[in-house]
Amino acid sequence: MLSPLAISILFILILFGMGLWFYKGNQALTHLHEHSVNQLENAIQNNKDQIRFRNSNLHLYDFQKYNLIECLVAQQEILLS
């Protein structure tokens, strides 16, 4: 039969092992979460840059010069079926 000291040491080792296992799992999840957040932040920044680029080009576009109203006139010779 095991002595109370051996049972106590075994119990402490099991608790230590479980604590270490949970700590490692938590570290892995934290790393995975940080990676996902970084990817999302990069995607958001890329989208903001794209919106800024499109807005700056839209402000440079001269609508009167290119006369978009004439481009949008319906053409009767085109048959849609």
PDB file of N, CA and C in Angstrom:
ATOM      1  N   MET A   1       0.832  -1.166   0.000  1.00  0.00           N
ATOM      2  CA  MET A   1       0.000   0.000   0.000  1.00  0.00           C
ATOM      3  C   MET A   1       0.890   1.248   0.000  1.00  0.00           C
ATOM      4  N   LEU A   2       0.402   2.291  -0.702  1.00  0.00           N
ATOM      5  CA  LEU A   2       1.189   3.519  -0.818  1.00  0.00           C
ATOM      6  C   LEU A   2       1.093   4.347   0.455  1.00  0.00           C
ATOM      7  N   SER A   3       2.173   4.931   0.803  1.00  0.00           N
ATOM      8  CA  SER A   3       2.196   5.778   1.988  1.00  0.00           C
ATOM      9  C   SER A   3       1.532   7.119   1.665  1.00  0.00           C
ATOM     10  N   PRO A   4       1.059   7.834   2.650  1.00  0.00           N
ATOM     11  CA  PRO A   4       0.429   9.141   2.423  1.00  0.00           C
ATOM     12  C   PRO A   4       1.377  10.127   1.746  1.00  0.00           C
ATOM     13  N   LEU A   5       2.661  10.019   1.996  1.00  0.00           N
ATOM     14  CA  LEU A   5       3.629  10.906   1.354  1.00  0.00           C
ATOM     15  C   LEU A   5       3.685  10.623  -0.146  1.00  0.00           C
ATOM     16  N   ALA A   6       3.702   9.356  -0.523  1.00  0.00           N
ATOM     17  CA  ALA A   6       3.752   8.989  -1.942  1.00  0.00           C
ATOM     18  C   ALA A   6       2.471   9.438  -2.641  1.00  0.00           C
ATOM     19  N   ILE A   7       1.337   9.282  -1.995  1.00  0.00           N
ATOM     20  CA  ILE A   7       0.062   9.716  -2.583  1.00  0.00           C
ATOM     21  C   ILE A   7       0.055  11.234  -2.753  1.00  0.00           C
ATOM     22  N   SER A   8       0.562  11.956  -1.804  1.00  0.00           N
ATOM     23  CA  SER A   8       0.626  13.412  -1.891  1.00  0.00           C
ATOM     24  C   SER A   8       1.529  13.851  -3.036  1.00  0.00           C
ATOM     25  N   ILE A   9       2.692  13.219  -3.153  1.00  0.00           N
ATOM     26  CA  ILE A   9       3.632  13.558  -4.235  1.00  0.00           C
ATOM     27  C   ILE A   9       2.999  13.243  -5.583  1.00  0.00           C
ATOM     28  N   LEU A  10       2.339  12.099  -5.704  1.00  0.00           N
ATOM     29  CA  LEU A  10       1.676  11.709  -6.947  1.00  0.00           C
ATOM     30  C   LEU A  10       0.568  12.717  -7.291  1.00  0.00           C
ATOM     31  N   PHE A  11      -0.207  13.109  -6.299  1.00  0.00           N
ATOM     32  CA  PHE A  11      -1.279  14.075  -6.502  1.00  0.00           C
ATOM     33  C   PHE A  11      -0.722  15.417  -6.975  1.00  0.00           C
ATOM     34  N   ILE A  12       0.368  15.862  -6.364  1.00  0.00           N
ATOM     35  CA  ILE A  12       0.992  17.134  -6.747  1.00  0.00           C
ATOM     36  C   ILE A  12       1.542  17.055  -8.161  1.00  0.00           C
ATOM     37  N   LEU A  13       2.156  15.923  -8.521  1.00  0.00           N
ATOM     38  CA  LEU A  13       2.677  15.761  -9.881  1.00  0.00           C
ATOM     39  C   LEU A  13       1.549  15.757 -10.904  1.00  0.00           C
ATOM     40  N   ILE A  14       0.437  15.119 -10.591  1.00  0.00           N
ATOM     41  CA  ILE A  14      -0.709  15.112 -11.512  1.00  0.00           C
ATOM     42  C   ILE A  14      -1.259  16.528 -11.682  1.00  0.00           C
ATOM     43  N   LEU A  15      -1.391  17.260 -10.575  1.00  0.00           N
ATOM     44  CA  LEU A  15      -1.863  18.640 -10.669  1.00  0.00           C
ATOM     45  C   LEU A  15      -0.915  19.510 -11.483  1.00  0.00           C
ATOM     46  N   PHE A  16       0.379  19.325 -11.264  1.00  0.00           N
ATOM     47  CA  PHE A  16       1.375  20.084 -12.022  1.00  0.00           C
ATOM     48  C   PHE A  16       1.281  19.747 -13.508  1.00  0.00           C
ATOM     49  N   GLY A  17       1.135  18.464 -13.822  1.00  0.00           N
ATOM     50  CA  GLY A  17       1.019  18.047 -15.227  1.00  0.00           C
ATOM     51  C   GLY A  17      -0.226  18.613 -15.884  1.00  0.00           C
ATOM     52  N   MET A  18      -1.339  18.587 -15.180  1.00  0.00           N
ATOM     53  CA  MET A  18      -2.566  19.148 -15.738  1.00  0.00           C
ATOM     54  C   MET A  18      -2.445  20.657 -15.928  1.00  0.00           C
ATOM     55  N   GLY A  19      -1.837  21.332 -14.953  1.00  0.00           N
ATOM     56  CA  GLY A  19      -1.631  22.775 -15.087  1.00  0.00           C
ATOM     57  C   GLY A  19      -0.755  23.110 -16.281  1.00  0.00           C
ATOM     58  N   LEU A  20       0.312  22.334 -16.471  1.00  0.00           N
ATOM     59  CA  LEU A  20       1.205  22.547 -17.613  1.00  0.00           C
ATOM     60  C   LEU A  20       0.481  22.288 -18.927  1.00  0.00           C
ATOM     61  N   TRP A  21      -0.337  21.254 -18.952  1.00  0.00           N
ATOM     62  CA  TRP A  21      -1.082  20.913 -20.167  1.00  0.00           C
ATOM     63  C   TRP A  21      -2.052  22.041 -20.522  1.00  0.00           C
ATOM     64  N   PHE A  22      -2.802  22.547 -19.556  1.00  0.00           N
ATOM     65  CA  PHE A  22      -3.725  23.653 -19.809  1.00  0.00           C
ATOM     66  C   PHE A  22      -2.975  24.921 -20.201  1.00  0.00           C
ATOM     67  N   TYR A  23      -1.838  25.175 -19.600  1.00  0.00           N
ATOM     68  CA  TYR A  23      -1.040  26.359 -19.931  1.00  0.00           C
ATOM     69  C   TYR A  23      -0.571  26.305 -21.383  1.00  0.00           C
ATOM     70  N   LYS A  24      -0.071  25.144 -21.805  1.00  0.00           N
ATOM     71  CA  LYS A  24       0.389  25.000 -23.199  1.00  0.00           C
ATOM     72  C   LYS A  24      -0.770  25.148 -24.171  1.00  0.00           C
ATOM     73  N   GLY A  25      -1.918  24.567 -23.834  1.00  0.00           N
ATOM     74  CA  GLY A  25      -3.093  24.707 -24.690  1.00  0.00           C
ATOM     75  C   GLY A  25      -3.542  26.146 -24.798  1.00  0.00           C
ATOM     76  N   ASN A  26      -3.504  26.854 -23.683  1.00  0.00           N
ATOM     77  CA  ASN A  26      -3.883  28.265 -23.678  1.00  0.00           C
ATOM     78  C   ASN A  26      -2.911  29.096 -24.512  1.00  0.00           C
ATOM     79  N   GLN A  27      -1.624  28.792 -24.416  1.00  0.00           N
ATOM     80  CA  GLN A  27      -0.629  29.516 -25.222  1.00  0.00           C
ATOM     81  C   GLN A  27      -0.880  29.292 -26.712  1.00  0.00           C
ATOM     82  N   ALA A  28      -1.198  28.047 -27.095  1.00  0.00           N
ATOM     83  CA  ALA A  28      -1.460  27.748 -28.503  1.00  0.00           C
ATOM     84  C   ALA A  28      -2.694  28.499 -28.991  1.00  0.00           C
ATOM     85  N   LEU A  29      -3.749  28.516 -28.185  1.00  0.00           N
ATOM     86  CA  LEU A  29      -4.957  29.243 -28.571  1.00  0.00           C
ATOM     87  C   LEU A  29      -4.709  30.745 -28.654  1.00  0.00           C
ATOM     88  N   THR A  30      -3.928  31.271 -27.735  1.00  0.00           N
ATOM     89  CA  THR A  30      -3.600  32.702 -27.756  1.00  0.00           C
ATOM     90  C   THR A  30      -2.818  33.055 -29.013  1.00  0.00           C
ATOM     91  N   HIS A  31      -1.861  32.225 -29.365  1.00  0.00           N
ATOM     92  CA  HIS A  31      -1.065  32.458 -30.577  1.00  0.00           C
ATOM     93  C   HIS A  31      -1.957  32.397 -31.817  1.00  0.00           C
ATOM     94  N   LEU A  32      -2.847  31.424 -31.875  1.00  0.00           N
ATOM     95  CA  LEU A  32      -3.751  31.294 -33.012  1.00  0.00           C
ATOM     96  C   LEU A  32      -4.682  32.504 -33.103  1.00  0.00           C
ATOM     97  N   HIS A  33      -5.176  32.962 -31.974  1.00  0.00           N
ATOM     98  CA  HIS A  33      -6.052  34.132 -31.948  1.00  0.00           C
ATOM     99  C   HIS A  33      -5.306  35.384 -32.413  1.00  0.00           C
ATOM    100  N   GLU A  34      -4.095  35.590 -31.919  1.00  0.00           N
ATOM    101  CA  GLU A  34      -3.305  36.763 -32.330  1.00  0.00           C
ATOM    102  C   GLU A  34      -3.027  36.731 -33.826  1.00  0.00           C
ATOM    103  N   HIS A  35      -2.757  35.558 -34.361  1.00  0.00           N
ATOM    104  CA  HIS A  35      -2.509  35.416 -35.797  1.00  0.00           C
ATOM    105  C   HIS A  35      -3.768  35.779 -36.589  1.00  0.00           C
ATOM    106  N   SER A  36      -4.925  35.296 -36.136  1.00  0.00           N
ATOM    107  CA  SER A  36      -6.178  35.610 -36.819  1.00  0.00           C
ATOM    108  C   SER A  36      -6.481  37.102 -36.756  1.00  0.00           C
ATOM    109  N   VAL A  37      -6.262  37.710 -35.603  1.00  0.00           N
ATOM    110  CA  VAL A  37      -6.514  39.144 -35.456  1.00  0.00           C
ATOM    111  C   VAL A  37      -5.578  39.937 -36.360  1.00  0.00           C
ATOM    112  N   ASN A  38      -4.314  39.541 -36.443  1.00  0.00           N
ATOM    113  CA  ASN A  38      -3.367  40.237 -37.323  1.00  0.00           C
ATOM    114  C   ASN A  38      -3.790  40.127 -38.784  1.00  0.00           C
ATOM    115  N   GLN A  39      -4.260  38.960 -39.194  1.00  0.00           N
ATOM    116  CA  GLN A  39      -4.723  38.802 -40.569  1.00  0.00           C
ATOM    117  C   GLN A  39      -5.922  39.697 -40.842  1.00  0.00           C
ATOM    118  N   LEU A  40      -6.854  39.768 -39.899  1.00  0.00           N
ATOM    119  CA  LEU A  40      -8.030  40.617 -40.084  1.00  0.00           C
ATOM    120  C   LEU A  40      -7.650  42.095 -40.111  1.00  0.00           C
ATOM    121  N   GLU A  41      -6.722  42.499 -39.247  1.00  0.00           N
ATOM    122  CA  GLU A  41      -6.276  43.897 -39.244  1.00  0.00           C
ATOM    123  C   GLU A  41      -5.586  44.249 -40.558  1.00  0.00           C
ATOM    124  N   ASN A  42      -4.792  43.318 -41.100  1.00  0.00           N
ATOM    125  CA  ASN A  42      -4.143  43.563 -42.387  1.00  0.00           C
ATOM    126  C   ASN A  42      -5.174  43.668 -43.510  1.00  0.00           C
ATOM    127  N   ALA A  43      -6.195  42.815 -43.478  1.00  0.00           N
ATOM    128  CA  ALA A  43      -7.238  42.879 -44.501  1.00  0.00           C
ATOM    129  C   ALA A  43      -8.002  44.191 -44.408  1.00  0.00           C
ATOM    130  N   ILE A  44      -8.297  44.635 -43.195  1.00  0.00           N
ATOM    131  CA  ILE A  44      -9.000  45.911 -43.009  1.00  0.00           C
ATOM    132  C   ILE A  44      -8.147  47.066 -43.516  1.00  0.00           C
ATOM    133  N   GLN A  45      -6.857  47.039 -43.222  1.00  0.00           N
ATOM    134  CA  GLN A  45      -5.968  48.108 -43.689  1.00  0.00           C
ATOM    135  C   GLN A  45      -5.873  48.118 -45.210  1.00  0.00           C
ATOM    136  N   ASN A  46      -5.794  46.930 -45.827  1.00  0.00           N
ATOM    137  CA  ASN A  46      -5.757  46.855 -47.292  1.00  0.00           C
ATOM    138  C   ASN A  46      -7.043  47.410 -47.890  1.00  0.00           C
ATOM    139  N   ASN A  47      -8.183  47.106 -47.277  1.00  0.00           N
ATOM    140  CA  ASN A  47      -9.454  47.626 -47.774  1.00  0.00           C
ATOM    141  C   ASN A  47      -9.524  49.143 -47.617  1.00  0.00           C
ATOM    142  N   LYS A  48      -9.035  49.670 -46.499  1.00  0.00           N
ATOM    143  CA  LYS A  48      -9.016  51.124 -46.311  1.00  0.00           C
ATOM    144  C   LYS A  48      -8.130  51.792 -47.357  1.00  0.00           C
ATOM    145  N   ASP A  49      -6.977  51.186 -47.634  1.00  0.00           N
ATOM    146  CA  ASP A  49      -6.080  51.741 -48.655  1.00  0.00           C
ATOM    147  C   ASP A  49      -6.747  51.724 -50.027  1.00  0.00           C
ATOM    148  N   GLN A  50      -7.453  50.649 -50.334  1.00  0.00           N
ATOM    149  CA  GLN A  50      -8.140  50.542 -51.621  1.00  0.00           C
ATOM    150  C   GLN A  50      -9.254  51.591 -51.728  1.00  0.00           C
ATOM    151  N   ILE A  51      -9.990  51.811 -50.655  1.00  0.00           N
ATOM    152  CA  ILE A  51     -11.045  52.833 -50.663  1.00  0.00           C
ATOM    153  C   ILE A  51     -10.436  54.214 -50.841  1.00  0.00           C
ATOM    154  N   ARG A  52      -9.347  54.480 -50.133  1.00  0.00           N
ATOM    155  CA  ARG A  52      -8.667  55.781 -50.255  1.00  0.00           C
ATOM    156  C   ARG A  52      -8.161  55.993 -51.684  1.00  0.00           C
ATOM    157  N   PHE A  53      -7.583  54.951 -52.287  1.00  0.00           N
ATOM    158  CA  PHE A  53      -7.076  55.032 -53.660  1.00  0.00           C
ATOM    159  C   PHE A  53      -8.215  55.303 -54.638  1.00  0.00           C
ATOM    160  N   ARG A  54      -9.318  54.584 -54.481  1.00  0.00           N
ATOM    161  CA  ARG A  54     -10.458  54.775 -55.389  1.00  0.00           C
ATOM    162  C   ARG A  54     -11.073  56.161 -55.222  1.00  0.00           C
ATOM    163  N   ASN A  55     -11.180  56.636 -53.988  1.00  0.00           N
ATOM    164  CA  ASN A  55     -11.731  57.977 -53.773  1.00  0.00           C
ATOM    165  C   ASN A  55     -10.840  59.050 -54.377  1.00  0.00           C
ATOM    166  N   SER A  56      -9.530  58.894 -54.232  1.00  0.00           N
ATOM    167  CA  SER A  56      -8.632  59.910 -54.805  1.00  0.00           C
ATOM    168  C   SER A  56      -8.719  59.908 -56.325  1.00  0.00           C
ATOM    169  N   ASN A  57      -8.823  58.743 -56.938  1.00  0.00           N
ATOM    170  CA  ASN A  57      -8.960  58.694 -58.401  1.00  0.00           C
ATOM    171  C   ASN A  57     -10.323  59.197 -58.851  1.00  0.00           C
ATOM    172  N   LEU A  58     -11.355  58.967 -58.056  1.00  0.00           N
ATOM    173  CA  LEU A  58     -12.682  59.463 -58.402  1.00  0.00           C
ATOM    174  C   LEU A  58     -12.716  60.983 -58.356  1.00  0.00           C
ATOM    175  N   HIS A  59     -12.006  61.579 -57.393  1.00  0.00           N
ATOM    176  CA  HIS A  59     -11.963  63.040 -57.308  1.00  0.00           C
ATOM    177  C   HIS A  59     -11.153  63.643 -58.460  1.00  0.00           C
ATOM    178  N   LEU A  60     -10.222  62.894 -59.018  1.00  0.00           N
ATOM    179  CA  LEU A  60      -9.429  63.395 -60.135  1.00  0.00           C
ATOM    180  C   LEU A  60     -10.157  63.256 -61.472  1.00  0.00           C
ATOM    181  N   TYR A  61     -11.182  62.433 -61.520  1.00  0.00           N
ATOM    182  CA  TYR A  61     -11.892  62.171 -62.766  1.00  0.00           C
ATOM    183  C   TYR A  61     -12.781  63.354 -63.102  1.00  0.00           C
ATOM    184  N   ASP A  62     -12.675  63.857 -64.317  1.00  0.00           N
ATOM    185  CA  ASP A  62     -13.450  65.010 -64.762  1.00  0.00           C
ATOM    186  C   ASP A  62     -14.676  64.516 -65.528  1.00  0.00           C
ATOM    187  N   PHE A  63     -15.827  64.540 -64.866  1.00  0.00           N
ATOM    188  CA  PHE A  63     -17.039  64.012 -65.483  1.00  0.00           C
ATOM    189  C   PHE A  63     -17.505  64.865 -66.657  1.00  0.00           C
ATOM    190  N   GLN A  64     -17.318  66.160 -66.578  1.00  0.00           N
ATOM    191  CA  GLN A  64     -17.740  67.017 -67.682  1.00  0.00           C
ATOM    192  C   GLN A  64     -16.873  66.803 -68.914  1.00  0.00           C
ATOM    193  N   LYS A  65     -15.605  66.556 -68.697  1.00  0.00           N
ATOM    194  CA  LYS A  65     -14.703  66.353 -69.826  1.00  0.00           C
ATOM    195  C   LYS A  65     -15.065  65.085 -70.598  1.00  0.00           C
ATOM    196  N   TYR A  66     -15.409  64.060 -69.889  1.00  0.00           N
ATOM    197  CA  TYR A  66     -15.705  62.790 -70.554  1.00  0.00           C
ATOM    198  C   TYR A  66     -17.179  62.652 -70.898  1.00  0.00           C
ATOM    199  N   ASN A  67     -18.013  63.597 -70.468  1.00  0.00           N
ATOM    200  CA  ASN A  67     -19.414  63.677 -70.840  1.00  0.00           C
ATOM    201  C   ASN A  67     -20.111  62.315 -70.733  1.00  0.00           C
ATOM    202  N   LEU A  68     -20.249  61.861 -69.515  1.00  0.00           N
ATOM    203  CA  LEU A  68     -20.824  60.545 -69.280  1.00  0.00           C
ATOM    204  C   LEU A  68     -22.296  60.459 -69.661  1.00  0.00           C
ATOM    205  N   ILE A  69     -22.966  61.589 -69.724  1.00  0.00           N
ATOM    206  CA  ILE A  69     -24.384  61.545 -70.093  1.00  0.00           C
ATOM    207  C   ILE A  69     -24.540  61.018 -71.513  1.00  0.00           C
ATOM    208  N   GLU A  70     -23.662  61.418 -72.396  1.00  0.00           N
ATOM    209  CA  GLU A  70     -23.725  60.933 -73.777  1.00  0.00           C
ATOM    210  C   GLU A  70     -23.453  59.432 -73.862  1.00  0.00           C
ATOM    211  N   CYS A  71     -22.622  58.939 -72.969  1.00  0.00           N
ATOM    212  CA  CYS A  71     -22.305  57.505 -72.973  1.00  0.00           C
ATOM    213  C   CYS A  71     -23.479  56.661 -72.494  1.00  0.00           C
ATOM    214  N   LEU A  72     -24.353  57.272 -71.734  1.00  0.00           N
ATOM    215  CA  LEU A  72     -25.453  56.518 -71.156  1.00  0.00           C
ATOM    216  C   LEU A  72     -26.743  56.608 -71.967  1.00  0.00           C
ATOM    217  N   VAL A  73     -26.690  57.191 -73.158  1.00  0.00           N
ATOM    218  CA  VAL A  73     -27.872  57.286 -74.014  1.00  0.00           C
ATOM    219  C   VAL A  73     -28.214  55.890 -74.516  1.00  0.00           C
ATOM    220  N   ALA A  74     -29.505  55.548 -74.454  1.00  0.00           N
ATOM    221  CA  ALA A  74     -29.944  54.233 -74.923  1.00  0.00           C
ATOM    222  C   ALA A  74     -29.749  54.124 -76.436  1.00  0.00           C
ATOM    223  N   GLN A  75     -29.263  53.015 -76.884  1.00  0.00           N
ATOM    224  CA  GLN A  75     -29.035  52.786 -78.310  1.00  0.00           C
ATOM    225  C   GLN A  75     -30.100  51.818 -78.823  1.00  0.00           C
ATOM    226  N   GLN A  76     -30.939  52.324 -79.679  1.00  0.00           N
ATOM    227  CA  GLN A  76     -32.082  51.544 -80.148  1.00  0.00           C
ATOM    228  C   GLN A  76     -31.669  50.385 -81.057  1.00  0.00           C
ATOM    229  N   GLU A  77     -30.514  50.479 -81.700  1.00  0.00           N
ATOM    230  CA  GLU A  77     -30.099  49.408 -82.625  1.00  0.00           C
ATOM    231  C   GLU A  77     -29.615  48.151 -81.919  1.00  0.00           C
ATOM    232  N   ILE A  78     -29.409  48.219 -80.619  1.00  0.00           N
ATOM    233  CA  ILE A  78     -28.988  47.031 -79.859  1.00  0.00           C
ATOM    234  C   ILE A  78     -30.239  46.276 -79.415  1.00  0.00           C
ATOM    235  N   LEU A  79     -30.330  45.033 -79.845  1.00  0.00           N
ATOM    236  CA  LEU A  79     -31.480  44.206 -79.517  1.00  0.00           C
ATOM    237  C   LEU A  79     -31.133  43.298 -78.342  1.00  0.00           C
ATOM    238  N   LEU A  80     -31.926  43.388 -77.315  1.00  0.00           N
ATOM    239  CA  LEU A  80     -31.718  42.514 -76.144  1.00  0.00           C
ATOM    240  C   LEU A  80     -32.768  41.421 -76.210  1.00  0.00           C
ATOM    241  N   SER A  81     -32.295  40.179 -76.172  1.00  0.00           N
ATOM    242  CA  SER A  81     -33.261  39.067 -76.219  1.00  0.00           C
ATOM    243  C   SER A  81     -33.134  38.183 -75.015  1.00  0.00           C
TER     244      SER A  81
END
